[in-house]
N, CA and C atoms as an extended XYZ file, in Angstrom:
558
Properties=species:S:1:pos:R:3:atomname:S:1:resname:S:1:resid:I:1 pbc="F F F"
N       113.153       79.794      103.088 N   MET     1
C       113.505       81.094      102.407 CA  MET     1
C       114.573       81.873      103.242 C   MET     1
N       115.446       82.498      102.523 N   THR     2
C       116.549       83.207      103.119 CA  THR     2
C       116.045       84.336      103.944 C   THR     2
N       116.697       84.818      105.107 N   ALA     3
C       116.187       85.861      105.880 CA  ALA     3
C       116.544       87.135      105.263 C   ALA     3
N       115.673       88.104      105.272 N   HIS     4
C       115.902       89.395      104.628 CA  HIS     4
C       116.200       90.415      105.708 C   HIS     4
N       116.869       91.549      105.255 N   THR     5
C       117.165       92.644      106.182 CA  THR     5
C       116.524       93.916      105.427 C   THR     5
N       115.738       94.684      106.227 N   ALA     6
C       115.000       95.938      105.626 CA  ALA     6
C       115.588       97.175      106.308 C   ALA     6
N       115.485       98.270      105.548 N   ALA     7
C       115.851       99.616      106.136 CA  ALA     7
C       114.962      100.566      105.311 C   ALA     7
N       114.714      101.844      106.151 N   ASP     8
C       114.252      102.915      105.361 CA  ASP     8
C       115.249      103.696      104.698 C   ASP     8
N       115.060      104.048      103.420 N   ILE     9
C       116.182      104.774      102.635 CA  ILE     9
C       115.548      106.145      102.282 C   ILE     9
N       116.404      107.071      102.595 N   ASP    10
C       116.042      108.536      102.097 CA  ASP    10
C       116.236      108.712      100.650 C   ASP    10
N       115.179      109.233       99.905 N   ILE    11
C       115.219      109.341       98.418 CA  ILE    11
C       115.615      110.809       98.140 C   ILE    11
N       116.367      110.977       97.126 N   LEU    12
C       116.778      112.402       96.587 CA  LEU    12
C       116.671      112.297       95.138 C   LEU    12
N       115.792      113.070       94.427 N   GLU    13
C       115.553      113.104       93.061 CA  GLU    13
C       115.070      111.688       92.434 C   GLU    13
N       114.236      111.078       93.173 N   GLY    14
C       113.675      109.955       92.749 CA  GLY    14
C       114.503      108.624       92.484 C   GLY    14
N       115.609      108.556       93.325 N   THR    15
C       116.486      107.418       93.146 CA  THR    15
C       117.200      107.007       94.434 C   THR    15
N       117.561      105.692       94.548 N   PHE    16
C       118.591      105.349       95.418 CA  PHE    16
C       119.412      104.328       94.664 C   PHE    16
N       120.473      103.754       95.183 N   ALA    17
C       121.289      102.952       94.539 CA  ALA    17
C       121.988      101.732       95.070 C   ALA    17
N       122.398      100.868       94.223 N   VAL    18
C       123.247       99.698       94.635 CA  VAL    18
C       124.602      100.051       94.149 C   VAL    18
N       125.532      100.571       95.049 N   LEU    19
C       126.830      101.084       94.565 CA  LEU    19
C       127.950      100.153       94.894 C   LEU    19
N       128.910      100.216       94.079 N   ASP    20
C       130.149       99.532       94.219 CA  ASP    20
C       131.288      100.441       94.741 C   ASP    20
N       131.388      100.295       96.062 N   ASP    21
C       132.259      101.150       96.849 CA  ASP    21
C       131.946      102.537       96.794 C   ASP    21
N       130.786      102.835       96.584 N   GLY    22
C       130.313      104.216       96.561 CA  GLY    22
C       130.421      104.972       95.263 C   GLY    22
N       130.949      104.259       94.243 N   ASN    23
C       131.168      104.907       92.861 CA  ASN    23
C       129.799      105.092       92.225 C   ASN    23
N       129.709      106.118       91.581 N   ILE    24
C       128.363      106.399       90.850 CA  ILE    24
C       128.840      106.885       89.297 C   ILE    24
N       129.020      105.735       88.498 N   PRO    25
C       129.295      106.092       87.020 CA  PRO    25
C       127.942      106.229       86.195 C   PRO    25
N       127.194      107.372       86.711 N   VAL    26
C       125.909      107.645       86.212 CA  VAL    26
C       125.872      107.779       84.542 C   VAL    26
N       127.071      108.302       84.098 N   ASP    27
C       126.999      108.519       82.549 CA  ASP    27
C       126.913      107.088       81.810 C   ASP    27
N       127.166      106.093       82.464 N   SER    28
C       127.013      104.744       81.779 CA  SER    28
C       125.787      104.048       82.068 C   SER    28
N       124.865      104.687       82.734 N   ALA    29
C       123.496      104.060       83.223 CA  ALA    29
C       122.673      103.748       81.906 C   ALA    29
N       122.049      102.491       82.027 N   ASP    30
C       120.990      102.225       80.880 CA  ASP    30
C       119.663      102.393       81.522 C   ASP    30
N       118.976      103.430       81.279 N   TRP    31
C       117.727      103.847       82.042 CA  TRP    31
C       116.444      103.188       81.315 C   TRP    31
N       116.700      102.124       80.447 N   SER    32
C       115.591      101.706       79.571 CA  SER    32
C       114.425      100.978       80.294 C   SER    32
N       114.726      100.283       81.532 N   THR    33
C       113.565       99.604       82.272 CA  THR    33
C       112.757      100.510       82.999 C   THR    33
N       113.090      101.762       83.246 N   GLY    34
C       112.329      102.584       84.071 CA  GLY    34
C       112.353      102.239       85.609 C   GLY    34
N       113.069      101.156       85.983 N   LEU    35
C       113.185      100.800       87.390 CA  LEU    35
C       114.566      100.617       87.887 C   LEU    35
N       115.265       99.720       87.031 N   ALA    36
C       116.687       99.488       87.508 CA  ALA    36
C       117.643       99.775       86.328 C   ALA    36
N       118.693      100.835       86.674 N   ALA    37
C       119.611      101.152       85.595 CA  ALA    37
C       120.925      100.719       85.841 C   ALA    37
N       121.419       99.697       85.200 N   PRO    38
C       122.744       99.184       85.445 CA  PRO    38
C       123.756      100.101       84.993 C   PRO    38
N       124.843      100.231       85.728 N   MET    39
C       125.969      101.176       85.155 CA  MET    39
C       127.297      100.303       84.998 C   MET    39
N       128.343      100.893       84.700 N   THR    40
C       129.569      100.021       84.525 CA  THR    40
C       129.848       99.253       85.886 C   THR    40
N       129.562       99.765       86.947 N   THR    41
C       129.495       99.076       88.294 CA  THR    41
C       128.330       99.542       89.042 C   THR    41
N       127.658       98.665       89.610 N   GLY    42
C       126.513       99.024       90.404 CA  GLY    42
C       125.165       99.446       89.595 C   GLY    42
N       124.162       99.966       90.114 N   ALA    43
C       122.958      100.264       89.529 CA  ALA    43
C       122.217      101.421       90.295 C   ALA    43
N       121.419      102.103       89.538 N   ILE    44
C       120.501      103.191       90.098 CA  ILE    44
C       119.116      102.506       90.081 C   ILE    44
N       118.369      102.747       91.178 N   ILE    45
C       117.023      102.219       91.267 CA  ILE    45
C       116.128      103.467       91.255 C   ILE    45
N       115.169      103.457       90.395 N   MET    46
C       114.247      104.643       90.230 CA  MET    46
C       112.999      104.430       91.090 C   MET    46
N       112.566      105.476       91.885 N   THR    47
C       111.435      105.390       92.729 CA  THR    47
C       110.281      106.112       92.042 C   THR    47
N       109.045      106.076       92.784 N   GLY    48
C       108.064      106.883       92.298 CA  GLY    48
C       107.982      108.223       92.885 C   GLY    48
N       108.465      108.294       94.152 N   ILE    49
C       108.559      109.657       94.816 CA  ILE    49
C       109.736      110.403       94.266 C   ILE    49
N       109.696      111.749       94.577 N   ASN    50
C       110.899      112.552       94.267 CA  ASN    50
C       111.797      112.526       95.592 C   ASN    50
N       111.184      112.865       96.604 N   MET    51
C       111.908      112.946       97.859 CA  MET    51
C       111.118      112.350       99.049 C   MET    51
N       111.710      111.735       99.961 N   GLY    52
C       111.106      111.071      101.081 CA  GLY    52
C       111.747      109.832      101.520 C   GLY    52
N       110.990      108.856      101.912 N   THR    53
C       111.598      107.630      102.336 CA  THR    53
C       110.862      106.369      101.710 C   THR    53
N       111.605      105.372      101.396 N   VAL    54
C       111.070      104.119      100.829 CA  VAL    54
C       111.687      103.031      101.743 C   VAL    54
N       110.964      101.833      101.719 N   ASN    55
C       111.418      100.779      102.445 CA  ASN    55
C       112.163       99.818      101.562 C   ASN    55
N       113.422       99.399      101.889 N   VAL    56
C       114.077       98.486      101.023 CA  VAL    56
C       114.507       97.373      101.817 C   VAL    56
N       114.359       96.143      101.295 N   THR    57
C       114.678       94.873      101.881 CA  THR    57
C       115.710       94.306      100.942 C   THR    57
N       116.957       93.932      101.406 N   ALA    58
C       117.991       93.511      100.449 CA  ALA    58
C       118.581       92.196      101.041 C   ALA    58
N       118.772       91.222       99.967 N   THR    59
C       119.203       89.849      100.478 CA  THR    59
C       120.334       89.355       99.528 C   THR    59
N       121.501       89.056       99.952 N   PRO    60
C       122.475       88.405       99.025 CA  PRO    60
C       122.023       86.898       98.967 C   PRO    60
N       122.206       86.249       97.881 N   LEU    61
C       121.903       84.798       97.683 CA  LEU    61
C       123.075       84.024       97.109 C   LEU    61
N       123.283       82.844       97.443 N   PRO    62
C       124.309       82.071       96.835 CA  PRO    62
C       124.123       81.758       95.405 C   PRO    62
N       122.796       81.833       94.950 N   GLY    63
C       122.447       81.459       93.554 CA  GLY    63
C       120.989       81.873       93.426 C   GLY    63
N       120.577       81.861       92.148 N   PRO    64
C       119.191       82.280       91.901 CA  PRO    64
C       118.147       81.814       92.847 C   PRO    64
N       117.151       82.735       93.177 N   PRO    65
C       116.125       82.305       94.104 CA  PRO    65
C       115.375       81.076       93.808 C   PRO    65
N       115.162       80.165       94.857 N   GLN    66
C       114.483       79.011       94.486 CA  GLN    66
C       112.912       79.027       94.917 C   GLN    66
N       112.732       79.706       95.926 N   ASP    67
C       111.363       79.664       96.523 CA  ASP    67
C       110.840       81.105       96.737 C   ASP    67
N       110.940       81.917       95.649 N   GLU    68
C       110.664       83.324       95.829 CA  GLU    68
C       109.058       83.468       95.621 C   GLU    68
N       108.579       84.334       96.465 N   ASP    69
C       107.110       84.629       96.486 CA  ASP    69
C       106.974       85.962       95.708 C   ASP    69
N       106.428       85.978       94.489 N   ARG    70
C       106.240       87.137       93.690 CA  ARG    70
C       104.976       87.892       93.944 C   ARG    70
N       104.048       87.269       94.645 N   SER    71
C       102.731       87.854       94.861 CA  SER    71
C       102.880       89.234       95.565 C   SER    71
N       102.018       90.145       95.194 N   GLY    72
C       102.059       91.418       95.794 CA  GLY    72
C       102.995       92.479       95.195 C   GLY    72
N       103.983       91.983       94.426 N   TRP    73
C       104.858       92.880       93.731 CA  TRP    73
C       104.361       93.360       92.353 C   TRP    73
N       104.298       94.713       92.140 N   GLU    74
C       103.670       95.289       90.931 CA  GLU    74
C       104.652       95.181       89.802 C   GLU    74
N       105.971       95.300       90.139 N   GLU    75
C       106.970       95.358       89.062 CA  GLU    75
C       108.285       94.624       89.508 C   GLU    75
N       108.826       93.744       88.673 N   ILE    76
C       109.969       93.051       88.828 CA  ILE    76
C       110.991       92.994       87.670 C   ILE    76
N       112.058       93.553       87.861 N   VAL    77
C       113.041       93.585       86.744 CA  VAL    77
C       114.293       93.038       87.213 C   VAL    77
N       115.105       92.383       86.378 N   GLU    78
C       116.289       91.702       86.699 CA  GLU    78
C       117.336       92.265       85.743 C   GLU    78
N       118.463       92.658       86.320 N   ILE    79
C       119.643       93.158       85.464 CA  ILE    79
C       121.029       92.516       86.100 C   ILE    79
N       121.954       92.653       85.225 N   SER    80
C       123.442       92.333       85.783 CA  SER    80
C       124.128       93.546       86.193 C   SER    80
N       124.715       93.339       87.395 N   VAL    81
C       125.556       94.263       87.841 CA  VAL    81
C       127.072       93.843       88.060 C   VAL    81
N       127.979       94.677       87.956 N   ARG    82
C       129.365       94.230       88.244 CA  ARG    82
C       129.851       94.944       89.429 C   ARG    82
N       130.633       94.268       90.261 N   ALA    83
C       131.243       94.797       91.381 CA  ALA    83
C       132.696       94.607       91.290 C   ALA    83
N       133.542       95.554       91.723 N   THR    84
C       134.919       95.450       91.868 CA  THR    84
C       135.342       95.494       93.346 C   THR    84
N       134.410       96.027       94.159 N   GLY    85
C       134.621       96.103       95.585 CA  GLY    85
C       133.372       95.548       96.395 C   GLY    85
N       132.882       96.397       97.198 N   ARG    86
C       131.741       96.096       98.203 CA  ARG    86
C       130.514       96.705       97.471 C   ARG    86
N       129.415       95.780       97.127 N   LEU    87
C       128.209       96.182       96.507 CA  LEU    87
C       127.194       96.459       97.680 C   LEU    87
N       126.606       97.686       97.795 N   GLN    88
C       125.856       98.052       98.930 CA  GLN    88
C       124.724       98.963       98.548 C   GLN    88
N       123.540       98.780       99.227 N   VAL    89
C       122.458       99.651       99.001 CA  VAL    89
C       122.834      101.141       99.647 C   VAL    89
N       122.573      102.154       98.902 N   GLU    90
C       122.979      103.457       99.404 CA  GLU    90
C       121.802      104.437       99.089 C   GLU    90
N       121.605      105.376       99.978 N   SER    91
C       120.808      106.581       99.739 CA  SER    91
C       121.798      107.596       99.055 C   SER    91
N       121.418      108.274       98.048 N   LEU    92
C       122.301      109.180       97.362 CA  LEU    92
C       122.406      110.564       98.160 C   LEU    92
N       121.688      110.683       99.166 N   GLU    93
C       121.660      111.772      100.043 CA  GLU    93
C       122.463      111.393      101.341 C   GLU    93
N       122.114      110.170      102.007 N   GLN    94
C       122.589      109.867      103.324 CA  GLN    94
C       123.772      108.821      103.225 C   GLN    94
N       124.165      108.209      102.070 N   GLY    95
C       125.219      107.332      101.962 CA  GLY    95
C       124.660      105.807      102.272 C   GLY    95
N       125.553      104.875      102.655 N   PRO    96
C       125.224      103.505      102.724 CA  PRO    96
C       124.156      103.225      103.759 C   PRO    96
N       123.250      102.350      103.503 N   ALA    97
C       122.072      101.932      104.458 CA  ALA    97
C       122.560      100.889      105.270 C   ALA    97
N       122.004      100.657      106.342 N   HIS    98
C       122.230       99.484      107.333 CA  HIS    98
C       121.780       98.324      106.789 C   HIS    98
N       122.219       97.868      105.669 N   LEU    99
C       121.933       96.552      105.040 CA  LEU    99
C       123.103       95.715      104.768 C   LEU    99
N       123.076       94.396      104.457 N   PRO   100
C       124.258       93.703      104.284 CA  PRO   100
C       124.866       94.002      102.866 C   PRO   100
N       126.147       93.618      102.814 N   ALA   101
C       126.844       93.801      101.489 CA  ALA   101
C       126.103       92.758      100.640 C   ALA   101
N       125.881       93.114       99.324 N   LEU   102
C       125.065       92.296       98.482 CA  LEU   102
C       125.919       91.344       97.621 C   LEU   102
N       127.351       91.451       97.841 N   ASN   103
C       128.308       90.520       97.151 CA  ASN   103
C       129.261       89.956       98.249 C   ASN   103
N       128.725       89.146       99.055 N   PRO   104
C       129.717       88.583      100.052 CA  PRO   104
C       130.717       87.549       99.418 C   PRO   104
N       130.508       87.161       98.176 N   THR   105
C       131.413       86.351       97.457 CA  THR   105
C       132.517       87.186       96.833 C   THR   105
N       132.402       88.473       96.853 N   GLY   106
C       133.476       89.361       96.310 CA  GLY   106
C       133.180       89.933       94.974 C   GLY   106
N       134.227       90.347       94.304 N   ALA   107
C       134.143       91.052       93.062 CA  ALA   107
C       133.613       90.145       91.935 C   ALA   107
N       133.095       90.705       90.877 N   GLY   108
C       132.585       90.058       89.748 CA  GLY   108
C       131.175       90.307       89.403 C   GLY   108
N       130.664       89.594       88.453 N   TRP   109
C       129.201       89.856       87.960 CA  TRP   109
C       128.143       89.230       88.910 C   TRP   109
N       127.076       89.958       89.114 N   HIS   110
C       126.038       89.573       89.869 CA  HIS   110
C       124.639       89.784       89.184 C   HIS   110
N       123.678       89.075       89.511 N   ARG   111
C       122.349       89.359       88.940 CA  ARG   111
C       121.548       89.996       90.155 C   ARG   111
N       120.858       91.217       89.838 N   LEU   112
C       120.085       91.911       90.713 CA  LEU   112
C       118.562       91.862       90.349 C   LEU   112
N       117.832       91.325       91.037 N   ARG   113
C       116.386       91.330       90.898 CA  ARG   113
C       115.744       92.362       91.793 C   ARG   113
N       115.118       93.364       91.147 N   VAL   114
C       114.493       94.403       91.885 CA  VAL   114
C       112.848       94.232       91.764 C   VAL   114
N       112.296       94.109       92.905 N   HIS   115
C       110.793       94.084       93.091 CA  HIS   115
C       110.482       95.391       93.671 C   HIS   115
N       109.304       95.991       93.152 N   ALA   116
C       108.794       97.183       93.537 CA  ALA   116
C       107.289       97.112       93.698 C   ALA   116
N       106.719       97.950       94.720 N   ARG   117
C       105.314       98.172       94.810 CA  ARG   117
C       105.110       99.590       95.348 C   ARG   117
N       104.022      100.181       94.931 N   GLY   118
C       103.694      101.568       95.379 CA  GLY   118
C       104.286      102.734       94.609 C   GLY   118
N       104.936      102.451       93.597 N   ARG   119
C       105.612      103.543       92.850 CA  ARG   119
C       104.668      104.623       92.228 C   ARG   119
N       103.439      104.206       92.081 N   GLU   120
C       102.434      105.108       91.425 CA  GLU   120
C       101.650      106.026       92.498 C   GLU   120
N       101.721      105.494       93.766 N   ALA   121
C       100.924      106.100       94.814 CA  ALA   121
C       101.150      107.692       95.009 C   ALA   121
N       102.363      108.021       95.009 N   HIS   122
C       102.706      109.493       95.179 CA  HIS   122
C       103.765      109.890       94.036 C   HIS   122
N       103.462      109.638       92.907 N   HIS   123
C       104.355      109.895       91.668 CA  HIS   123
C       104.936      111.249       91.759 C   HIS   123
N       106.155      111.379       91.840 N   ASP   124
C       107.078      112.564       91.687 CA  ASP   124
C       106.673      113.561       92.959 C   ASP   124
N       106.097      113.121       94.020 N   ASP   125
C       105.797      114.008       95.179 CA  ASP   125
C       106.928      113.917       96.185 C   ASP   125
N       106.850      114.825       97.158 N   VAL   126
C       107.687      114.953       98.308 CA  VAL   126
C       106.934      114.541       99.427 C   VAL   126
N       107.285      113.321       99.946 N   VAL   127
C       106.417      112.764      101.208 CA  VAL   127
C       107.284      112.129      102.206 C   VAL   127
N       107.022      112.141      103.435 N   THR   128
C       107.809      111.656      104.458 CA  THR   128
C       107.741      110.055      104.476 C   THR   128
N       106.541      109.483      104.337 N   ASP   129
C       106.436      107.989      104.272 CA  ASP   129
C       105.624      107.634      103.133 C   ASP   129
N       106.339      107.331      102.069 N   SER   130
C       105.713      107.059      100.763 CA  SER   130
C       104.823      105.714      100.670 C   SER   130
N       105.157      104.705      101.499 N   GLY   131
C       104.634      103.455      101.346 CA  GLY   131
C       105.225      102.484      100.325 C   GLY   131
N       106.199      103.127       99.625 N   GLU   132
C       106.763      102.394       98.554 CA  GLU   132
C       107.749      101.325       99.114 C   GLU   132
N       107.711      100.122       98.538 N   GLU   133
C       108.680       99.039       99.008 CA  GLU   133
C       109.422       98.410       97.948 C   GLU   133
N       110.539       98.001       98.274 N   TYR   134
C       111.487       97.337       97.251 CA  TYR   134
C       112.114       96.205       97.950 C   TYR   134
N       112.288       95.070       97.112 N   LEU   135
C       112.992       93.816       97.405 CA  LEU   135
C       114.104       93.657       96.488 C   LEU   135
N       115.323       93.600       97.020 N   LEU   136
C       116.445       93.422       96.101 CA  LEU   136
C       117.073       92.019       96.521 C   LEU   136
N       117.147       91.143       95.509 N   LEU   137
C       117.764       89.898       95.690 CA  LEU   137
C       118.936       89.863       94.751 C   LEU   137
N       120.172       89.496       95.169 N   VAL   138
C       121.388       89.471       94.442 CA  VAL   138
C       122.153       88.112       94.590 C   VAL   138
N       122.786       87.608       93.447 N   TRP   139
C       123.522       86.405       93.481 CA  TRP   139
C       124.544       86.489       92.521 C   TRP   139
N       125.705       85.860       92.658 N   PRO   140
C       126.693       85.776       91.665 CA  PRO   140
C       126.354       85.014       90.453 C   PRO   140
N       126.784       85.453       89.301 N   THR   141
C       126.532       84.712       88.066 CA  THR   141
C       127.336       85.286       86.952 C   THR   141
N       127.257       84.681       85.906 N   ALA   142
C       127.937       85.281       84.674 CA  ALA   142
C       127.087       86.502       84.157 C   ALA   142
N       127.729       87.326       83.431 N   ARG   143
C       127.189       88.621       82.959 CA  ARG   143
C       126.084       88.167       81.803 C   ARG   143
N       125.035       88.982       81.931 N   SER   144
C       123.926       88.715       80.964 CA  SER   144
C       123.655       90.260       80.421 C   SER   144
N       123.788       90.523       79.206 N   SER   145
C       123.689       91.850       78.730 CA  SER   145
C       122.241       92.421       78.751 C   SER   145
N       121.221       91.636       78.707 N   ASP   146
C       119.894       92.142       78.570 CA  ASP   146
C       119.234       92.210       79.880 C   ASP   146
N       118.443       93.252       80.199 N   PRO   147
C       117.536       93.217       81.461 CA  PRO   147
C       116.384       92.406       81.118 C   PRO   147
N       115.838       91.684       82.125 N   THR   148
C       114.716       90.874       81.996 CA  THR   148
C       113.583       91.460       82.830 C   THR   148
N       112.424       91.637       82.133 N   VAL   149
C       111.289       92.198       82.827 CA  VAL   149
C       110.362       91.020       83.208 C   VAL   149
N       110.231       90.714       84.463 N   ILE   150
C       109.399       89.636       85.090 CA  ILE   150
C       108.010       90.054       85.171 C   ILE   150
N       107.800       91.138       85.783 N   ARG   151
C       106.428       91.709       86.029 CA  ARG   151
C       106.509       93.199       85.591 C   ARG   151
N       105.644       93.421       84.617 N   THR   152
C       105.751       94.906       84.074 CA  THR   152
C       104.587       95.729       84.652 C   THR   152
N       104.667       97.067       84.330 N   SER   153
C       103.753       98.100       84.610 CA  SER   153
C       103.602       99.052       83.530 C   SER   153
N       102.654       99.885       83.539 N   THR   154
C       102.635      100.931       82.443 CA  THR   154
C       103.935      101.665       82.360 C   THR   154
N       104.420      102.080       83.551 N   ARG   155
C       105.586      102.858       83.664 CA  ARG   155
C       106.789      102.153       83.006 C   ARG   155
N       107.026      100.814       83.282 N   ILE   156
C       108.076      100.033       82.629 CA  ILE   156
C       107.841       99.885       81.158 C   ILE   156
N       106.570       99.608       80.659 N   THR   157
C       106.348       99.452       79.276 CA  THR   157
C       106.652      100.812       78.560 C   THR   157
N       106.249      101.752       79.026 N   HIS   158
C       106.488      103.083       78.346 CA  HIS   158
C       108.083      103.425       78.347 C   HIS   158
N       108.673      103.155       79.392 N   SER   159
C       110.095      103.399       79.399 CA  SER   159
C       110.949      102.449       78.275 C   SER   159
N       110.457      101.205       78.297 N   LEU   160
C       111.070      100.276       77.298 CA  LEU   160
C       110.786      100.766       75.943 C   LEU   160
N       109.471      101.214       75.596 N   GLU   161
C       109.176      101.767       74.281 CA  GLU   161
C       109.959      102.958       73.973 C   GLU   161
N       110.168      103.881       74.967 N   ASP   162
C       110.940      104.997       74.749 CA  ASP   162
C       112.325      104.833       74.397 C   ASP   162
N       112.944      103.685       74.886 N   HIS   163
C       114.298      103.429       74.795 CA  HIS   163
C       114.548      102.363       73.705 C   HIS   163
N       113.543      101.807       73.157 N   GLN   164
C       113.813      100.839       72.200 CA  GLN   164
C       114.527      101.158       71.030 C   GLN   164
N       114.463      102.418       70.406 N   SER   165
C       115.134      102.821       69.296 CA  SER   165
C       116.512      103.305       69.669 C   SER   165
N       116.915      103.398       70.924 N   GLN   166
C       118.112      104.095       71.362 CA  GLN   166
C       119.029      102.938       71.802 C   GLN   166
N       120.357      102.965       71.379 N   PRO   167
C       121.365      102.006       71.888 CA  PRO   167
C       121.515      102.086       73.413 C   PRO   167
N       121.736      100.991       74.039 N   ALA   168
C       122.013      100.991       75.433 CA  ALA   168
C       123.438      101.381       75.736 C   ALA   168
N       123.605      102.264       76.689 N   PRO   169
C       124.904      102.807       76.936 CA  PRO   169
C       125.568      101.902       78.008 C   PRO   169
N       125.122      100.804       78.321 N   GLY   170
C       125.528      100.037       79.427 CA  GLY   170
C       127.098       99.550       79.307 C   GLY   170
N       127.496       98.881       80.174 N   PRO   171
C       128.849       98.395       80.311 CA  PRO   171
C       129.406       97.954       78.928 C   PRO   171
N       130.624       98.470       78.577 N   GLU   172
C       131.253       97.939       77.408 CA  GLU   172
C       130.457       98.037       76.139 C   GLU   172
N       129.586       99.180       75.964 N   TYR   173
C       128.712       99.302       74.822 CA  TYR   173
C       129.679       99.663       73.601 C   TYR   173
N       129.530       98.932       72.503 N   ILE   174
C       130.314       99.398       71.286 CA  ILE   174
C       129.242       99.743       70.279 C   ILE   174
N       129.219      101.075       69.704 N   PRO   175
C       128.356      101.439       68.747 CA  PRO   175
C       128.506      100.605       67.428 C   PRO   175
N       127.369      100.401       66.715 N   PRO   176
C       127.391       99.669       65.420 CA  PRO   176
C       128.263      100.433       64.522 C   PRO   176
N       128.931       99.720       63.536 N   PRO   177
C       129.803      100.391       62.556 CA  PRO   177
C       129.070      101.366       61.764 C   PRO   177
N       129.738      102.351       61.208 N   SER   178
C       129.110      103.220       60.295 CA  SER   178
C       129.062      102.546       58.908 C   SER   178
N       128.031      102.860       58.116 N   PRO   179
C       127.880      102.229       56.807 CA  PRO   179
C       129.076      102.709       55.931 C   PRO   179
N       129.443      101.812       54.999 N   PRO   180
C       130.733      102.193       54.180 CA  PRO   180
C       130.249      103.226       53.324 C   PRO   180
N       131.291      104.206       53.162 N   ALA   181
C       131.016      105.373       52.184 CA  ALA   181
C       130.880      104.811       50.801 C   ALA   181
N       130.063      105.483       50.125 N   ALA   182
C       129.910      105.170       48.627 CA  ALA   182
C       131.142      105.425       47.835 C   ALA   182
N       131.476      104.637       46.976 N   LYS   183
C       132.753      104.858       46.161 CA  LYS   183
C       132.232      105.629       44.850 C   LYS   183
N       133.020      106.602       44.531 N   PRO   184
C       132.638      107.321       43.274 CA  PRO   184
C       132.837      106.447       42.110 C   PRO   184
N       131.909      106.536       41.070 N   ASP   185
C       132.061      105.860       39.897 CA  ASP   185
C       133.258      106.247       39.102 C   ASP   185
N       133.943      105.247       38.543 N   SER   186
C       135.235      105.521       37.849 CA  SER   186
C       134.993      105.317       36.292 C   SER   186
C-alpha cells in the first residue's frame, strides 16, 4: 500500500477543499453528492461539523488504487477534478495544508476518491476535535463526467435525490436546448 500523509484541517462553514493553485470557482460546484463537489478546477469537500478540525489523509497515486481497504469508511464518493497548476488540500480559513501535492504528474484530469467517517457525530456543530476523518486518493485519468457513489449514507442519498431533477452545473455544462416554438397555423 502507498504511504499516506495526514494533517488536521481547520474547517470553516462545513467545508475544506482540494484547490488548483488556490482558485475557488465555487459558482461552478456540483453539490449533488453531498460529500465532494467538483468545480471547473478542484473540488470542495463537505464536512459534518460547521467549524473545528477534521483529520485528512491525502495520497497521490500513479493509477487507480489496487489494494485499498474500504472497511471502516461510512461514505465513499469518486469524482473527476481538473488541475491547471498545483492540486492541494486547503483549509478555506488557513490556506494550504502540510500535505503533498495531489497531482505530481502535473496539469490535467484526475480522479478524486473521498472516504469519510464521523460526519454525523457532531452535525453542524462547532467543536475543537470532531473525530471526523477523511482519506483522499487522487490519480491521473481521463475525465469522467459522473460522480460515482461507492459507499452511501442517508446524507448522500438525500443529497442525490434533492439534486436529481436539477442539471449539474459542473465543468463545461451545456443546458439542454429549448423546445422549438410552435408554428402558427397558416
